[in-house]
Structure formats: structure tokens, C-alpha cells
């Protein structure tokens, strides 16, 4: 039964969409529609950008002290409501509650980093660059910034963006995923309660129509995007064509290299967590295990033993370790990769396709799946599956493992498991991937570093949040100044030279 219609949050108010177009919000664990979200029309986008532009007139001049206070208050409210956010998230996304709590925590860490804005926004200064002439730089806000975010981290990924952009003095229009949108309204209302002036953070729901209008709107200065690679490329190309600063983070296929000397129990624990956590719907999930030499024979029995104990079910039930996938269409797409791998001669060691969760027969579940003897030509290797499917590729040597990773179009995250420090050091230096784990399967940088992949996992120059986030959301300005001394007056047409 439909219970709610989610509206935009514009200028501090809930505002209904003016178009008739709506999207269903499912509970992926039951398969039931639990609400709907109204999609923006072009007029809605224009009105939202106008509101953000108006709010920007004051917010860009708000003191660092004011911004810091509001961000600290927001930090307190997110922390207080962590479980409320996590519950909302589980209901619409499906991930298990403890995982949702972890997501909120990692988003909160970016808010905490942004609380340090007074340190982060300091410019540089040099006295007496020439006689009695000083020079200094300042970082100024861009104006209105848009964020477009994916379904898989509906709380955290937007928090990679808006606390940073707002700390830098920008106003923000967030277009979250239409599949699990409620959590963004909840967080925007918390920010308002924390004292954020109306119009500084706006949530606009919608689909391609809304995104396209944001990309071409003359008053949107910059766009942060996180989502799949085809859309990331489109956002980057279209946004930059319209003169915007764009960072567009895309998809992934993260390989974990297992050398034969590794601690196999540690590796098995790590890969099971990294492949099946959040049902594999993480851009940093491990989806390929590259076993070097005889590593496969040692680790696979340990992996299957652990997989046999995994509990898949409704994310709100405490015994569940893995929840459903986001939609039925996505569930069936993930299963189709397993079908294709089987047809192509790979060996399905653990098959999640027949899984039924009692009492949740209409839920979008697929059990953890393990495929051995995968080769680079198979679709399950080439494509980002984004589900609980781990492919095992066997190679002869470390060099073969590195060549395999370099042959893939993605370069988001990777990991190596070994007890050989020299091999680990060589790997971290050689590998053409943006985030590297050494005996750490999911190397997501802390909030005070920046997050980003290489190759087709990121379009743009700067990574997201951390120091790169400050650079992305500000424009550098350099000033050269002098307080004139009456002794040095007079016209001089020569090119200024430093004396
Ligand atoms: P998606 O690309 O389908 O959607 C992302 C956003 O783009 C949504 O807000 C959606 O409404 C919008 N969108 C979708 N189609 C569009 C179109 N044709 N034109 C304009 N806008 C469009 O991604 P998703 O399925 O929501 O999320 C999963 C993907 O996100 C995976 O590929 C995953 O790897 C990636 N992801 C990447 C990172 C990262 O940091 N690199 C993090 C999280 C997720």
C-alpha cells in the first residue's frame, strides 16, 4: 500500500513537484511499494536554482565562525539521529541495519572534517614580494553547486559533497537517487534545525530531465556526481561543455590479489566481507579475487566454509548479514551474469540464485555467489555486476596479476594480501588504481584524505571530500597589494619589475 509521497525540500520547505511524473519507492526486502517520490519538472529545477542563488548572496559572506557553529550543530544532530537515518536507509535500500549505521558514521566523518573549515580555508601570504608590496591568496566559493548521487550510499555519498561545499560558502542543490530518496530530506531538515539558513541546502528529486537541466543551467557553477560510468562520462562531458567545473565518479571492478604466502584465514575473512557486504552494492566491493600460483586451492575451501554460514534476509532483522538487492530488475540482471558465466564454462562453486528467504518471497534477494575459473573474456569479469557475486581468476605470477588489473577499464580500488613487504611495496607503487589496500580489502580513505579512482572510475581532475574537496568547491584568487608611499608617485610605462 502506498503510504507517502515524498516532496522536494526547497528553501527550507517541503515543496510538491509540479510535474505528474513519480517514481515508486520499494521496500527491497518485501518487494512492496512503500511510497512514491514526485519528479522535478524543468520549472522545479529553475525555481530551486533561483532559491539557491538567492541564498548564496548571504551565505557566501557568512563568517567562518557562523559556518563552523552550524556545522558542529549539524554534526551533533546527525550523531543523535544516527539510528533513525540508518533505519530509514535500510527500509529503502535494503542493506542490513549495522551496515547502514556504518554508512552514516562514515558520512558523519566528512561532516566532522568540514567542521575544521576555518583551518581548511586559509590562504597563503608572502610579505615584501617586491619593495613594500605583499601578495596573498584566498579561496572563494563558486556559488551554486549541484550534487547528483547514486542509490547505494544514500546518506554517505551526499555527505561527501554538501557539508564540504557549504563549509566553503556555496549553496547546494542535491539530486539524490530516486530509488531511496527519503534519507536526504531527513538530513536536510536536520541541517536546517542546526541553523543552516533556508535555501543553502535544497533537495530536488527527479530523473534525467532534472539532471539535464542542472547540467545546462547557467547559474550552476559546478557539479559533483557519483554513479555508474556511462552516466559519469555523460555528466562530465555535458557539464564541462556548459562551462561547469565537474567531478564525476563512476563504476568499479575491484580486484584483490592473493599471493600464495598470505595468511589465508585473514584473506578469506576479508574477501567474504568485502564481496558480500551490502550485497556487493558498493563501489569499493571486491568483485574479483586474483589468486596467484596455488593460492586458490588454499583459500577457496576457507571462503566456501565462511559463505555457508552467511545469513541473508531482511536488513532490519538482527540475524541478517546480507540484505536484498535494490530492485527486481537489478536482481535479475545480477543473476543473468551468473547464468552467462555458467554457460561460458566457469564453475559456480556457490550458487545464490535459488535462494528464497522465508516470509520474504517477493523480496529482491540473491544469495552470495562464488564463481571459479573465470577468464577475462567473460561478461562477469568485464562488467560491473554490482551484486553479491565474486569471480575468481587464477594466474601464474604477480606480474600476471598486475597485468590483469591494468587491462581492465576501471581503476577505483584494489588490494593485495601477502606477508611479503617487498611485494606489497612494489604493488602500491606499480598499480594504476586510485585507492590501494595492503591486507585491507576496502581501502576507503578517511575524511581527511580524498576519495577517487583512476581510469574510467573518475572523470575530472580532483577527488572527492578531504583536501581535494576544498579545492573543488573553491576558486583560488591571488591579490598583490601595496599601500602607496607618496615618495614613489609618477607615471612609469615600463613592465613592472620586482625590486
Ligand atoms: P546511476 O548512474 O544509475 O545513477 C546515479 C545518478 O544519476 C542518480 O541520481 C540517477 O537519477 C542519475 N541518472 C541515472 N541515469 C541518468 C541519465 N541517463 N541521465 C542523467 N542522470 C541519470 O547509478 P546507481 O545505479 O544509482 O548507483 C550505482 C553505481 O554507482 C555503480 O556503478 C557504482 O559503482 C557507482 N558508485 C560509484 C562510487 C564511486 O565513488 N566511484 C560510489 C558509489 C557508487
mmCIF file of C-alpha atoms and ligand atoms in Angstrom, residues 148-153 157 160 175-179 206-209 211-212 215 225-229 231-232 234-235 249-252 282-283 384 386 412 435 451 453 457 464, ligand 1:
data_model
loop_
_atom_site.group_PDB
_atom_site.id
_atom_site.type_symbol
_atom_site.label_atom_id
_atom_site.label_comp_id
_atom_site.label_asym_id
_atom_site.label_seq_id
_atom_site.Cartn_x
_atom_site.Cartn_y
_atom_site.Cartn_z
ATOM 1 C CA UNK A 148 23.871 14.042 -8.209
ATOM 2 C CA UNK A 149 24.134 10.842 -6.198
ATOM 3 C CA UNK A 150 23.626 7.054 -6.553
ATOM 4 C CA UNK A 151 21.334 4.672 -4.704
ATOM 5 C CA UNK A 152 23.939 2.619 -2.920
ATOM 6 C CA UNK A 153 25.020 5.098 -0.230
ATOM 7 C CA UNK A 157 27.725 9.898 -0.682
ATOM 8 C CA UNK A 160 30.853 13.556 0.709
ATOM 9 C CA UNK A 175 19.521 15.458 -6.754
ATOM 10 C CA UNK A 176 19.640 12.121 -4.937
ATOM 11 C CA UNK A 177 18.840 8.713 -6.353
ATOM 12 C CA UNK A 178 15.120 8.326 -6.964
ATOM 13 C CA UNK A 179 15.247 4.764 -5.613
ATOM 14 C CA UNK A 206 13.855 13.517 -10.188
ATOM 15 C CA UNK A 207 15.336 11.714 -13.139
ATOM 16 C CA UNK A 208 17.280 12.538 -16.292
ATOM 17 C CA UNK A 209 15.131 15.578 -17.007
ATOM 18 C CA UNK A 211 19.818 16.241 -14.201
ATOM 19 C CA UNK A 212 19.932 17.594 -17.737
ATOM 20 C CA UNK A 215 23.853 20.427 -16.310
ATOM 21 C CA UNK A 225 28.474 13.321 -9.499
ATOM 22 C CA UNK A 226 28.783 9.781 -8.165
ATOM 23 C CA UNK A 227 27.197 6.878 -10.053
ATOM 24 C CA UNK A 228 27.805 4.457 -12.902
ATOM 25 C CA UNK A 229 30.484 5.061 -15.545
ATOM 26 C CA UNK A 231 26.349 8.364 -16.713
ATOM 27 C CA UNK A 232 29.534 9.780 -15.133
ATOM 28 C CA UNK A 234 27.866 11.891 -19.826
ATOM 29 C CA UNK A 235 27.734 14.233 -16.813
ATOM 30 C CA UNK A 249 32.993 9.396 -10.052
ATOM 31 C CA UNK A 250 31.997 6.240 -11.885
ATOM 32 C CA UNK A 251 31.812 2.488 -11.539
ATOM 33 C CA UNK A 252 34.346 -0.094 -10.471
ATOM 34 C CA UNK A 282 29.453 -0.957 -3.001
ATOM 35 C CA UNK A 283 31.740 0.824 -5.441
ATOM 36 C CA UNK A 384 30.500 -4.184 -13.147
ATOM 37 C CA UNK A 386 27.138 -4.675 -8.508
ATOM 38 C CA UNK A 412 38.719 2.524 -8.392
ATOM 39 C CA UNK A 435 42.921 3.512 -3.805
ATOM 40 C CA UNK A 451 38.439 9.551 -2.344
ATOM 41 C CA UNK A 453 39.548 6.203 -8.631
ATOM 42 C CA UNK A 457 36.241 5.265 -12.387
ATOM 43 C CA UNK A 464 36.057 13.960 -3.627
HETATM 44 P P1 LIG B 1 23.347 5.591 -11.806
HETATM 45 O O1 LIG B 1 24.480 6.066 -12.636
HETATM 46 O O2 LIG B 1 22.271 4.803 -12.455
HETATM 47 O O3 LIG B 1 22.606 6.846 -11.120
HETATM 48 C C1 LIG B 1 23.317 7.846 -10.441
HETATM 49 C C2 LIG B 1 22.531 9.150 -10.509
HETATM 50 O O4 LIG B 1 22.428 9.548 -11.880
HETATM 51 C C3 LIG B 1 21.111 9.046 -9.964
HETATM 52 O O5 LIG B 1 20.830 10.217 -9.225
HETATM 53 C C4 LIG B 1 20.260 8.946 -11.208
HETATM 54 O O6 LIG B 1 18.981 9.515 -11.044
HETATM 55 C C5 LIG B 1 21.059 9.733 -12.237
HETATM 56 N N1 LIG B 1 20.879 9.211 -13.593
HETATM 57 C C6 LIG B 1 20.645 7.916 -13.956
HETATM 58 N N2 LIG B 1 20.543 7.816 -15.280
HETATM 59 C C7 LIG B 1 20.729 9.050 -15.788
HETATM 60 C C8 LIG B 1 20.749 9.592 -17.116
HETATM 61 N N3 LIG B 1 20.557 8.810 -18.189
HETATM 62 N N4 LIG B 1 20.974 10.909 -17.272
HETATM 63 C C9 LIG B 1 21.167 11.701 -16.205
HETATM 64 N N5 LIG B 1 21.140 11.255 -14.926
HETATM 65 C C10 LIG B 1 20.941 9.949 -14.715
HETATM 66 O O7 LIG B 1 23.993 4.799 -10.581
HETATM 67 P P2 LIG B 1 23.242 3.935 -9.460
HETATM 68 O O8 LIG B 1 22.744 2.679 -10.077
HETATM 69 O O9 LIG B 1 22.309 4.789 -8.696
HETATM 70 O O10 LIG B 1 24.481 3.609 -8.496
HETATM 71 C C11 LIG B 1 25.351 2.536 -8.689
HETATM 72 C C12 LIG B 1 26.586 2.960 -9.453
HETATM 73 O O11 LIG B 1 27.266 3.995 -8.767
HETATM 74 C C13 LIG B 1 27.599 1.829 -9.593
HETATM 75 O O12 LIG B 1 28.114 1.860 -10.889
HETATM 76 C C14 LIG B 1 28.664 2.188 -8.564
HETATM 77 O O13 LIG B 1 29.950 1.690 -8.833
HETATM 78 C C15 LIG B 1 28.654 3.678 -8.650
HETATM 79 N N6 LIG B 1 29.217 4.270 -7.456
HETATM 80 C C16 LIG B 1 30.457 4.811 -7.562
HETATM 81 C C17 LIG B 1 31.057 5.363 -6.445
HETATM 82 C C18 LIG B 1 32.422 5.964 -6.528
HETATM 83 O O14 LIG B 1 32.835 6.584 -5.575
HETATM 84 N N7 LIG B 1 33.148 5.804 -7.612
HETATM 85 C C19 LIG B 1 30.379 5.372 -5.216
HETATM 86 C C20 LIG B 1 29.091 4.831 -5.157
HETATM 87 C C21 LIG B 1 28.520 4.281 -6.295
#
